[in-house]
PDB file of C-alpha atoms in Angstrom:
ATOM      1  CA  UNK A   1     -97.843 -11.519 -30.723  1.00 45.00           C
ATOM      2  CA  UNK A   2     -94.305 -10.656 -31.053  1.00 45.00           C
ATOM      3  CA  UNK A   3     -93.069 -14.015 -29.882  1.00 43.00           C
ATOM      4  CA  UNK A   4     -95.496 -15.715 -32.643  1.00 41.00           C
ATOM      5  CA  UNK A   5     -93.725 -13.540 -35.204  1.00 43.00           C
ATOM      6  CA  UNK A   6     -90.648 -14.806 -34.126  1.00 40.00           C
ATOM      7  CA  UNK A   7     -91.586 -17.945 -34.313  1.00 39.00           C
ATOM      8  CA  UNK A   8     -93.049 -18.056 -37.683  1.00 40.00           C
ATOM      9  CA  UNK A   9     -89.833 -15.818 -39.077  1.00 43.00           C
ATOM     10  CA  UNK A  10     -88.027 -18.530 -37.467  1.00 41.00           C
ATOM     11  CA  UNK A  11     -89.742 -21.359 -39.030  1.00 39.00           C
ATOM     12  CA  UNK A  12     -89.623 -19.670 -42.730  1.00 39.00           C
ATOM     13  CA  UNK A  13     -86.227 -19.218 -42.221  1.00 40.00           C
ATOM     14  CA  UNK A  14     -85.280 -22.887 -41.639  1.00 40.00           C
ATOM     15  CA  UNK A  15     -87.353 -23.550 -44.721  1.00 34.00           C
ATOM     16  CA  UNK A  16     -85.349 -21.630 -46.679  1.00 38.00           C
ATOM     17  CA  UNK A  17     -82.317 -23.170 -45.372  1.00 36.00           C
ATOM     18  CA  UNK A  18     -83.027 -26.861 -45.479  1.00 36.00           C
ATOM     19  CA  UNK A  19     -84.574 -26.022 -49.703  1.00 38.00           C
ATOM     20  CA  UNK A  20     -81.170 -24.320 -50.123  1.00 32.00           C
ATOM     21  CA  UNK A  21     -79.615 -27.751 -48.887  1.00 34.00           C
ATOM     22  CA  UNK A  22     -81.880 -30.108 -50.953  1.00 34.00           C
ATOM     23  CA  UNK A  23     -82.423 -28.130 -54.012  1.00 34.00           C
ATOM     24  CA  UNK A  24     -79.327 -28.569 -55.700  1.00 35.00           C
ATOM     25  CA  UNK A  25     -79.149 -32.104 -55.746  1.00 35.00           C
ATOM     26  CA  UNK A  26     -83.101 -32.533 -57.259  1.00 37.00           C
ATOM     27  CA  UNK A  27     -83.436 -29.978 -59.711  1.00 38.00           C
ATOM     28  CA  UNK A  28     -83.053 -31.158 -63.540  1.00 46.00           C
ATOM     29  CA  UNK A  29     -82.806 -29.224 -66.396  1.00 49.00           C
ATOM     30  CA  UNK A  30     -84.949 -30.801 -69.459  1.00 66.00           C
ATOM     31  CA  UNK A  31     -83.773 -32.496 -71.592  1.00 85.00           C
ATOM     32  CA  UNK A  32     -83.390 -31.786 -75.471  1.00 94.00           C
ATOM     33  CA  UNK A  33     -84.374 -34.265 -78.332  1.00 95.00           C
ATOM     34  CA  UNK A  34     -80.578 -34.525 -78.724  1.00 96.00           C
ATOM     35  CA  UNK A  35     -79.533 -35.132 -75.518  1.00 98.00           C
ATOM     36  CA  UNK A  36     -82.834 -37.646 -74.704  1.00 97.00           C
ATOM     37  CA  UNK A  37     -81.312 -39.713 -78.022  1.00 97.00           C
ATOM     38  CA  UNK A  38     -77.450 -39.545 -76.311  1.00 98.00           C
ATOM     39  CA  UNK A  39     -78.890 -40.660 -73.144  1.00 98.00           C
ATOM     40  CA  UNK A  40     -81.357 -43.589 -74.585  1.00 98.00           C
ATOM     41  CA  UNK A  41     -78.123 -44.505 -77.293  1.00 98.00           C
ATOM     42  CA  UNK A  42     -75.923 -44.688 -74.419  1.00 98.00           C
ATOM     43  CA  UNK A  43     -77.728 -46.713 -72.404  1.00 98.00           C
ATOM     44  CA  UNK A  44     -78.127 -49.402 -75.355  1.00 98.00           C
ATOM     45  CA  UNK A  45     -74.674 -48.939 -75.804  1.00 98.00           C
ATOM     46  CA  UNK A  46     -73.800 -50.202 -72.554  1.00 98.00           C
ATOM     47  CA  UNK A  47     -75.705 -52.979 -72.394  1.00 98.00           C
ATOM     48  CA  UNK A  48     -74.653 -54.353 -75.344  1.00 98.00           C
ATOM     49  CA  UNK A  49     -70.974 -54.213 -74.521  1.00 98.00           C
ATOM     50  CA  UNK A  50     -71.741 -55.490 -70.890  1.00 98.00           C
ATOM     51  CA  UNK A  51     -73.103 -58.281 -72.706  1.00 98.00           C
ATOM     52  CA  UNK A  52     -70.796 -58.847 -74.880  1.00 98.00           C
ATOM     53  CA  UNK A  53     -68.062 -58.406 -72.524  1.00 98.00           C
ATOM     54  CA  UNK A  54     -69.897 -61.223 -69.640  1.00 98.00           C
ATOM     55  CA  UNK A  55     -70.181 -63.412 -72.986  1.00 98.00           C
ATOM     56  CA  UNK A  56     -66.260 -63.348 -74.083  1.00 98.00           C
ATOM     57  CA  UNK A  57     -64.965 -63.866 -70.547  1.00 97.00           C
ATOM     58  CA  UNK A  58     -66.465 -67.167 -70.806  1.00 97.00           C
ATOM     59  CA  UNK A  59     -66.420 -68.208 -74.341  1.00 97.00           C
ATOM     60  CA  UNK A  60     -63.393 -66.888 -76.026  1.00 97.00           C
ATOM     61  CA  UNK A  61     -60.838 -68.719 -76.746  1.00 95.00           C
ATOM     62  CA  UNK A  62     -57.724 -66.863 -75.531  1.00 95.00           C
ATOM     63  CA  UNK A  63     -56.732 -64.953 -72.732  1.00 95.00           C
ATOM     64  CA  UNK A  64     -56.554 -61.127 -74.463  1.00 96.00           C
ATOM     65  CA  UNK A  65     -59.796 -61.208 -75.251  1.00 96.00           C
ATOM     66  CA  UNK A  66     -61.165 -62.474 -72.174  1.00 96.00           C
ATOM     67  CA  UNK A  67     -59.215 -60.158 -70.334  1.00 96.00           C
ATOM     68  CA  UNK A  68     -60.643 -56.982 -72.903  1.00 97.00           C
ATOM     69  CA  UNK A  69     -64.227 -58.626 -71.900  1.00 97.00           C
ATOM     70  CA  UNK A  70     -63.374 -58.088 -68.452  1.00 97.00           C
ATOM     71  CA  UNK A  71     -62.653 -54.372 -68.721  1.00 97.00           C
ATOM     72  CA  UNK A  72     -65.671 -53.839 -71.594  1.00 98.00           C
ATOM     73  CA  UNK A  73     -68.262 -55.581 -68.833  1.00 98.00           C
ATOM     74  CA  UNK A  74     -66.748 -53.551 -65.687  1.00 97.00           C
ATOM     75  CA  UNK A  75     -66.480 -50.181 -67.154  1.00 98.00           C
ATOM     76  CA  UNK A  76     -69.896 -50.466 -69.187  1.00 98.00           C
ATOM     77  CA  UNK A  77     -71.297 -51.430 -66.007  1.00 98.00           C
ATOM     78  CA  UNK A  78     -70.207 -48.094 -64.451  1.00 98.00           C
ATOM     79  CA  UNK A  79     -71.296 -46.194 -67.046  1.00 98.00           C
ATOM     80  CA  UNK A  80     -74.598 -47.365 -67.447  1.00 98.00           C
ATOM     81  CA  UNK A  81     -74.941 -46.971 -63.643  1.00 98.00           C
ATOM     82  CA  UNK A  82     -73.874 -43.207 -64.346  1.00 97.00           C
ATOM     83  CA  UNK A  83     -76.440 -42.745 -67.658  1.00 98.00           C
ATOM     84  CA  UNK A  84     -79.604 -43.987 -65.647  1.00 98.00           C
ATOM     85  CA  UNK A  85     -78.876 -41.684 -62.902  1.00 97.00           C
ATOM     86  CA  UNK A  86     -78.494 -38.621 -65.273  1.00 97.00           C
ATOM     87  CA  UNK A  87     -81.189 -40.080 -67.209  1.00 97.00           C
ATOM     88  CA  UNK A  88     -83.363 -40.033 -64.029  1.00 97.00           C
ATOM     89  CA  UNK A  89     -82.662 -36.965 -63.050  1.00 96.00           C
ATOM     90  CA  UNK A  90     -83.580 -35.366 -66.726  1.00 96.00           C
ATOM     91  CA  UNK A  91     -86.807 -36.569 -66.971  1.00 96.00           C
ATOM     92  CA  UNK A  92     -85.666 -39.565 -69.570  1.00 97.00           C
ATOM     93  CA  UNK A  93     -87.441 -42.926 -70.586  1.00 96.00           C
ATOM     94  CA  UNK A  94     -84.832 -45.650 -71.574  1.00 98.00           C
ATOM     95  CA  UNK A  95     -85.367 -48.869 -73.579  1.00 97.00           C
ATOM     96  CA  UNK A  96     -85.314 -51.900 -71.680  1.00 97.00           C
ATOM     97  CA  UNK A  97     -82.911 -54.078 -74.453  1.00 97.00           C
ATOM     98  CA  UNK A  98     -80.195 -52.834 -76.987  1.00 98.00           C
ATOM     99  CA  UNK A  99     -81.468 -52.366 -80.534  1.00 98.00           C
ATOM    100  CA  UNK A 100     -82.563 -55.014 -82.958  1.00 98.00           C
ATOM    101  CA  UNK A 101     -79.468 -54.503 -85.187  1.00 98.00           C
ATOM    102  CA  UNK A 102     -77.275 -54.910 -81.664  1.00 98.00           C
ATOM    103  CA  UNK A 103     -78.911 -57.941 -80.579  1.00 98.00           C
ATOM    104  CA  UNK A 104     -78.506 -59.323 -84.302  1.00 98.00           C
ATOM    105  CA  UNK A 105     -74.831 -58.661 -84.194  1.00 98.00           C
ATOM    106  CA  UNK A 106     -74.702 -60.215 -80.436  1.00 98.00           C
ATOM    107  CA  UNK A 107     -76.067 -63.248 -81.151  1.00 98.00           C
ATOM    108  CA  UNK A 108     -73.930 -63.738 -84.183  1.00 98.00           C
ATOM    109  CA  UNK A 109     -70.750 -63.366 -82.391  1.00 98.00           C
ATOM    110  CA  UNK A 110     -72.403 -65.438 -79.620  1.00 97.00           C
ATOM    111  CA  UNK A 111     -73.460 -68.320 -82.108  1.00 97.00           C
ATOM    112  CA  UNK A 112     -69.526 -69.137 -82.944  1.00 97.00           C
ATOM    113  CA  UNK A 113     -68.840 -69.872 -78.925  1.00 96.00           C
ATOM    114  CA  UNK A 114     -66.536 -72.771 -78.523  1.00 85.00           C
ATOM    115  CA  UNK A 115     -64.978 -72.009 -82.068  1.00 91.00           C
ATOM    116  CA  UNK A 116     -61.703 -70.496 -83.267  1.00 87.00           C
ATOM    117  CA  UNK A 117     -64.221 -67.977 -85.606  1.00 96.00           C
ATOM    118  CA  UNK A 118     -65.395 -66.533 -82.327  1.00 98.00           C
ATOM    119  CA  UNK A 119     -62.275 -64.425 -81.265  1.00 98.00           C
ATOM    120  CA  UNK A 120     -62.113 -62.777 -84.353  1.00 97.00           C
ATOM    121  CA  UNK A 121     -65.832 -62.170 -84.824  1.00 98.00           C
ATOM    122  CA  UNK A 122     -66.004 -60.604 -81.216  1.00 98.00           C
ATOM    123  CA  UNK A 123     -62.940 -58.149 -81.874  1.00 98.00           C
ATOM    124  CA  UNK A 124     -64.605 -57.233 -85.257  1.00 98.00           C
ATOM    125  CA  UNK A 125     -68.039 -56.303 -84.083  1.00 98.00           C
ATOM    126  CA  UNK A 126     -66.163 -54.624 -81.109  1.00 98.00           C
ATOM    127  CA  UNK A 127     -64.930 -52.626 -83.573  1.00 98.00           C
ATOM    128  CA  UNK A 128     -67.548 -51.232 -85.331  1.00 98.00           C
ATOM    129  CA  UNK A 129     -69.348 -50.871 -82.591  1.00 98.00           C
ATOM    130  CA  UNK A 130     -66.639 -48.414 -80.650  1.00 98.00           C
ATOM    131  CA  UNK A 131     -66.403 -46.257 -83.845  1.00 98.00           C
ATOM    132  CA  UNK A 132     -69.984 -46.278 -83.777  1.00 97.00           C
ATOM    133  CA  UNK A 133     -70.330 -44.986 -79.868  1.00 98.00           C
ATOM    134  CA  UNK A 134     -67.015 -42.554 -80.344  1.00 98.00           C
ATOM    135  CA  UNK A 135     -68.946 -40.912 -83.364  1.00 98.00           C
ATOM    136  CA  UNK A 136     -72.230 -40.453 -81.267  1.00 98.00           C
ATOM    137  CA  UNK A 137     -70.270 -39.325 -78.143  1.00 98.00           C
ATOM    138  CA  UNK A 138     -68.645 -36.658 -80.216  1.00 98.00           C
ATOM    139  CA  UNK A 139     -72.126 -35.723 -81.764  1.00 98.00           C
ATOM    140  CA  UNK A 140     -73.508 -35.010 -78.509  1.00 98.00           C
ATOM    141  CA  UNK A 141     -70.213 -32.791 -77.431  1.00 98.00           C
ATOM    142  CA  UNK A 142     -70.991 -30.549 -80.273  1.00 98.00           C
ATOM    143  CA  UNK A 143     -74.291 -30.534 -80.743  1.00 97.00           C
ATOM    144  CA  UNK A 144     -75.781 -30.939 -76.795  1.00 97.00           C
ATOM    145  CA  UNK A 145     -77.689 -28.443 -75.542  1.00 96.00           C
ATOM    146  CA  UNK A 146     -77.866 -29.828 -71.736  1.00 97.00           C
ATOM    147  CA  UNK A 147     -74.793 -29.252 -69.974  1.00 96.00           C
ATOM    148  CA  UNK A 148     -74.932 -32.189 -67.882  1.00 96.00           C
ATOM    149  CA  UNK A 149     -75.212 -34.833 -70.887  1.00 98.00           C
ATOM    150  CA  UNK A 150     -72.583 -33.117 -72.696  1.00 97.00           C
ATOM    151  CA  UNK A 151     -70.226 -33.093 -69.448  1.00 97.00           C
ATOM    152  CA  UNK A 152     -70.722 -36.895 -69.089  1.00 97.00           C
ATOM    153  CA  UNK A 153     -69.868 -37.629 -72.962  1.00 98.00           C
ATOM    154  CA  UNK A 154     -66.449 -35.736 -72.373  1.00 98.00           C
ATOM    155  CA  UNK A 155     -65.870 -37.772 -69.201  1.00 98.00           C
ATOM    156  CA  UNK A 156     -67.310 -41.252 -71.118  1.00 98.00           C
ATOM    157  CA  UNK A 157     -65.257 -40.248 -73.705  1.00 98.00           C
ATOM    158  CA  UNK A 158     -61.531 -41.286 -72.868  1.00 98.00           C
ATOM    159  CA  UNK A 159     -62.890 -44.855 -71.690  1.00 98.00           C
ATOM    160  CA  UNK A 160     -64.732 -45.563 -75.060  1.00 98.00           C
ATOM    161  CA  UNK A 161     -61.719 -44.545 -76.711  1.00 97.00           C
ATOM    162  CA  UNK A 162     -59.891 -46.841 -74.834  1.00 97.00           C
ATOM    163  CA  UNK A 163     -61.200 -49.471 -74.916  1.00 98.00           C
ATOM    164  CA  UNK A 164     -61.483 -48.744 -79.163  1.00 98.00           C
ATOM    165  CA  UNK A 165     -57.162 -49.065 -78.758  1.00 97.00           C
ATOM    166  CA  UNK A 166     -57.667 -52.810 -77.587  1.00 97.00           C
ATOM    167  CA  UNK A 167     -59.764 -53.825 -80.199  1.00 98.00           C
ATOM    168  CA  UNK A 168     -59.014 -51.252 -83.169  1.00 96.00           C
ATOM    169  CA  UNK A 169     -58.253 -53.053 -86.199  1.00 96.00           C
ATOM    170  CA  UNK A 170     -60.529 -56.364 -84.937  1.00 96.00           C
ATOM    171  CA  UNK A 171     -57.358 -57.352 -83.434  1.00 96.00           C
ATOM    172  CA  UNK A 172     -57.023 -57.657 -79.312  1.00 97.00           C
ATOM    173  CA  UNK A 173     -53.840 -55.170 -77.935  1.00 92.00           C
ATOM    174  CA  UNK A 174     -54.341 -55.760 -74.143  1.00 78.00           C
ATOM    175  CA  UNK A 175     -54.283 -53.028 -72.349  1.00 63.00           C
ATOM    176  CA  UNK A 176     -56.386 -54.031 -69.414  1.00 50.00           C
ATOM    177  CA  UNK A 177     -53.596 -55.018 -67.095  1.00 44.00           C
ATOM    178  CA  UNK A 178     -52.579 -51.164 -66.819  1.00 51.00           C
ATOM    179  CA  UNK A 179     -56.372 -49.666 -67.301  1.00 47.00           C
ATOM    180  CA  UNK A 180     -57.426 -48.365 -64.386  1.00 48.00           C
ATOM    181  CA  UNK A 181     -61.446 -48.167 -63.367  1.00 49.00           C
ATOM    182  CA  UNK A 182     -62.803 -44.904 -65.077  1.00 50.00           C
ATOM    183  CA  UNK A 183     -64.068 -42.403 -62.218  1.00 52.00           C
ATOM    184  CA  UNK A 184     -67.991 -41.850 -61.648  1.00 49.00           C
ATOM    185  CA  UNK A 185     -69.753 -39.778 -63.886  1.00 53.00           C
ATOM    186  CA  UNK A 186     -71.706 -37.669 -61.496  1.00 50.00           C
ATOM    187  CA  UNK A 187     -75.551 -37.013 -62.465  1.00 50.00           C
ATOM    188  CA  UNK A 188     -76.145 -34.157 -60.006  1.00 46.00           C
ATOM    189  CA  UNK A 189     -75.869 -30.142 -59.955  1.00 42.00           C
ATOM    190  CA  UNK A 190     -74.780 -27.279 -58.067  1.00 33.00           C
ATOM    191  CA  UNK A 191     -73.777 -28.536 -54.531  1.00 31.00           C
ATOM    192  CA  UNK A 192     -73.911 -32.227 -55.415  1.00 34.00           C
ATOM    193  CA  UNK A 193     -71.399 -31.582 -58.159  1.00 34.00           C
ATOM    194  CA  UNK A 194     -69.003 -30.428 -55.634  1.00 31.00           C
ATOM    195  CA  UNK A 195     -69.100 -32.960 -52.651  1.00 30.00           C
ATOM    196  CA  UNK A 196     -68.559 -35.090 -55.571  1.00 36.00           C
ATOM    197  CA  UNK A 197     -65.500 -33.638 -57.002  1.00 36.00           C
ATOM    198  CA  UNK A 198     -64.276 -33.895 -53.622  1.00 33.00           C
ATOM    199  CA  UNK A 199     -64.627 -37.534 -53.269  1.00 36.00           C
ATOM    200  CA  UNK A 200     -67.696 -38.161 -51.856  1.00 33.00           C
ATOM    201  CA  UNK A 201     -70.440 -40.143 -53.472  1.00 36.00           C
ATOM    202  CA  UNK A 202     -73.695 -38.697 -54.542  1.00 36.00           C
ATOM    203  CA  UNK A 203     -75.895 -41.090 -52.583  1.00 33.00           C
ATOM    204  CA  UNK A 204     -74.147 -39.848 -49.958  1.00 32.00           C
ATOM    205  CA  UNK A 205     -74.228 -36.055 -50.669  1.00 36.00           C
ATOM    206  CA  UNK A 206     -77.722 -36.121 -51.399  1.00 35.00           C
ATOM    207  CA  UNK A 207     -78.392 -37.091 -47.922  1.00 40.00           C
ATOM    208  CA  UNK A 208     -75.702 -35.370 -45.789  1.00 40.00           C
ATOM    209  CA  UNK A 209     -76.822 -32.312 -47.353  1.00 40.00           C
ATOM    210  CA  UNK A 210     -80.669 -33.009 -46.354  1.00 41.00           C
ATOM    211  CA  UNK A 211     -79.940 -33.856 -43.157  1.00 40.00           C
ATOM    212  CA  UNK A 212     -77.722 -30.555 -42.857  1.00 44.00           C
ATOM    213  CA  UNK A 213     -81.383 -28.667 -43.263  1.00 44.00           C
ATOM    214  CA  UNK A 214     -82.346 -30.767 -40.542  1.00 41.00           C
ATOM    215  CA  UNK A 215     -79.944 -29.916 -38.230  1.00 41.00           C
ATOM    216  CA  UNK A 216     -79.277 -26.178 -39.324  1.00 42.00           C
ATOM    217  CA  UNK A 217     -83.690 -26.287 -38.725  1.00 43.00           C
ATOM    218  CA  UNK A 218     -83.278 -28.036 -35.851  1.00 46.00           C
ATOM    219  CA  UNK A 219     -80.691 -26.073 -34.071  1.00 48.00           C
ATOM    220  CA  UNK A 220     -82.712 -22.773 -34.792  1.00 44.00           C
ATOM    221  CA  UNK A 221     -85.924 -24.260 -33.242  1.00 41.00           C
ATOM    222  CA  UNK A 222     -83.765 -24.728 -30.361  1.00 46.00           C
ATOM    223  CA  UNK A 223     -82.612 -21.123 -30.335  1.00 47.00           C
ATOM    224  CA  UNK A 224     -85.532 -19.868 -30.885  1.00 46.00           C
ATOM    225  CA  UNK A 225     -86.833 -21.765 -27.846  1.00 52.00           C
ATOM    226  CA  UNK A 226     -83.920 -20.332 -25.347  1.00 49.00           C
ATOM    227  CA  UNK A 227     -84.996 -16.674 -26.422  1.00 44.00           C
ATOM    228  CA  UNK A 228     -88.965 -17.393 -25.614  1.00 47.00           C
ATOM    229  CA  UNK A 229     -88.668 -18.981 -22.098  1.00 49.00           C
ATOM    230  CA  UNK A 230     -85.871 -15.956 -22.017  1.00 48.00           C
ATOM    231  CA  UNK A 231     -88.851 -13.280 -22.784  1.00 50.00           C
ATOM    232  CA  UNK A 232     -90.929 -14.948 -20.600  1.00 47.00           C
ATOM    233  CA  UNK A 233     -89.104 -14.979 -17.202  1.00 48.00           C
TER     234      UNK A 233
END
């Protein structure tokens, strides 16, 4: 009877061990009306400008703005990769498209391809648009409730605005020859957060620490076995 004990104390304990492990990088906190409308913005956001940015590296007609669609389509591309994540994680639907009114301005720009109207209609609604995105970043810093949302709008923030500097005034400053690739915007919590900080990916955090449980479970099974054949003897 004893040794059962043991065995089941041992058994609860791994539990615990392996949930302290996993939990961390699961859990989500729920998302606020504010933060759902960041997230779902964002996400429209981003592919809009990775569209925009695919479309002027091939149809612009000189070699700034190529190069600013370049940067626009990589960093976007990040981005969005970080927003679904975090969006995942909270519990949030996003739209499949950008808006009507951003696939209206797309296709406007995208209609003067092979023109010398197209440069300066591209840098124009580039623009707008970056004002646009800087205002709702700066919305969701001080009026987020979720700390996670409002943590990747500070980190989304100095990108946005830099790309904004190569296209303020709808005129293309390049910049992307010293821009360097904006760091991940991690989506997870607690333990996740920090294997992150410390340079190592979250789809490869999540795991390690999971199969941590496994082993720190394991190796207490295997304990636990020396000490019964032990009592036994």
């Amino acid at each position: 009877m004893r040794t059962h004990h043991f065995w089941a104390a041992t058994a609860l304990t791994c539990l615990s061990l392996s949930g302290i492990a996993a939990v961390p990088a699961f859990a989500a906190d729920d998302a606020s009306p504010t933060d759902s409308a960041f997230l779902r913005a964002a996400h429209q956001g981003n592919l809009t400008e990775i569209a925009a940015g695919r479309d002027a590296r091939k149809n612009a007609t000189t070699e700034c703005v190529k190069k600013v669609g370049g940067v626009l389509e990589r960093d976007h591309t990040k981005l969005d990769a970080a927003t679904k994540a975090l969006a995942d994680q909270q519990g949030v639907d996003l739209p499949v498209a950008p808006s009507a009114e951003q696939q209206r301005i797309l296709a406007e720009v995208m209609a003067k391809a092979g023109s010398s109207a197209y440069d300066h209609a591209w840098l124009k609604a580039q623009d707008a648009a970056h004002v646009k995105t800087l205002g709702m970043i700066d919305h969701q810093i001080a009026k987020g409730e979720n700390a996670q949302v409002t943590a990747a709008a500070k980190a989304a923030r100095p990108i946005v605005a830099h790309h904004h500097s190569m296209v303020r005034g709808g005129t293309c400053h390049d910049g992307a020859a010293t821009h360097t690739t904006p760091k991940t915007v991690h989506a997870g919590n607690g333990g996740q957060v920090a294997l992150a900080d410390e340079g190592v990916p979250a789809f490869v955090a999540v795991p390690a620490m999971a199969v941590g449980g496994v082993l720190i479970a394991g190796g207490a099974f295997w304990a636990a076995g020396r000490i019964r054949r032990h009592d036994t003897r």
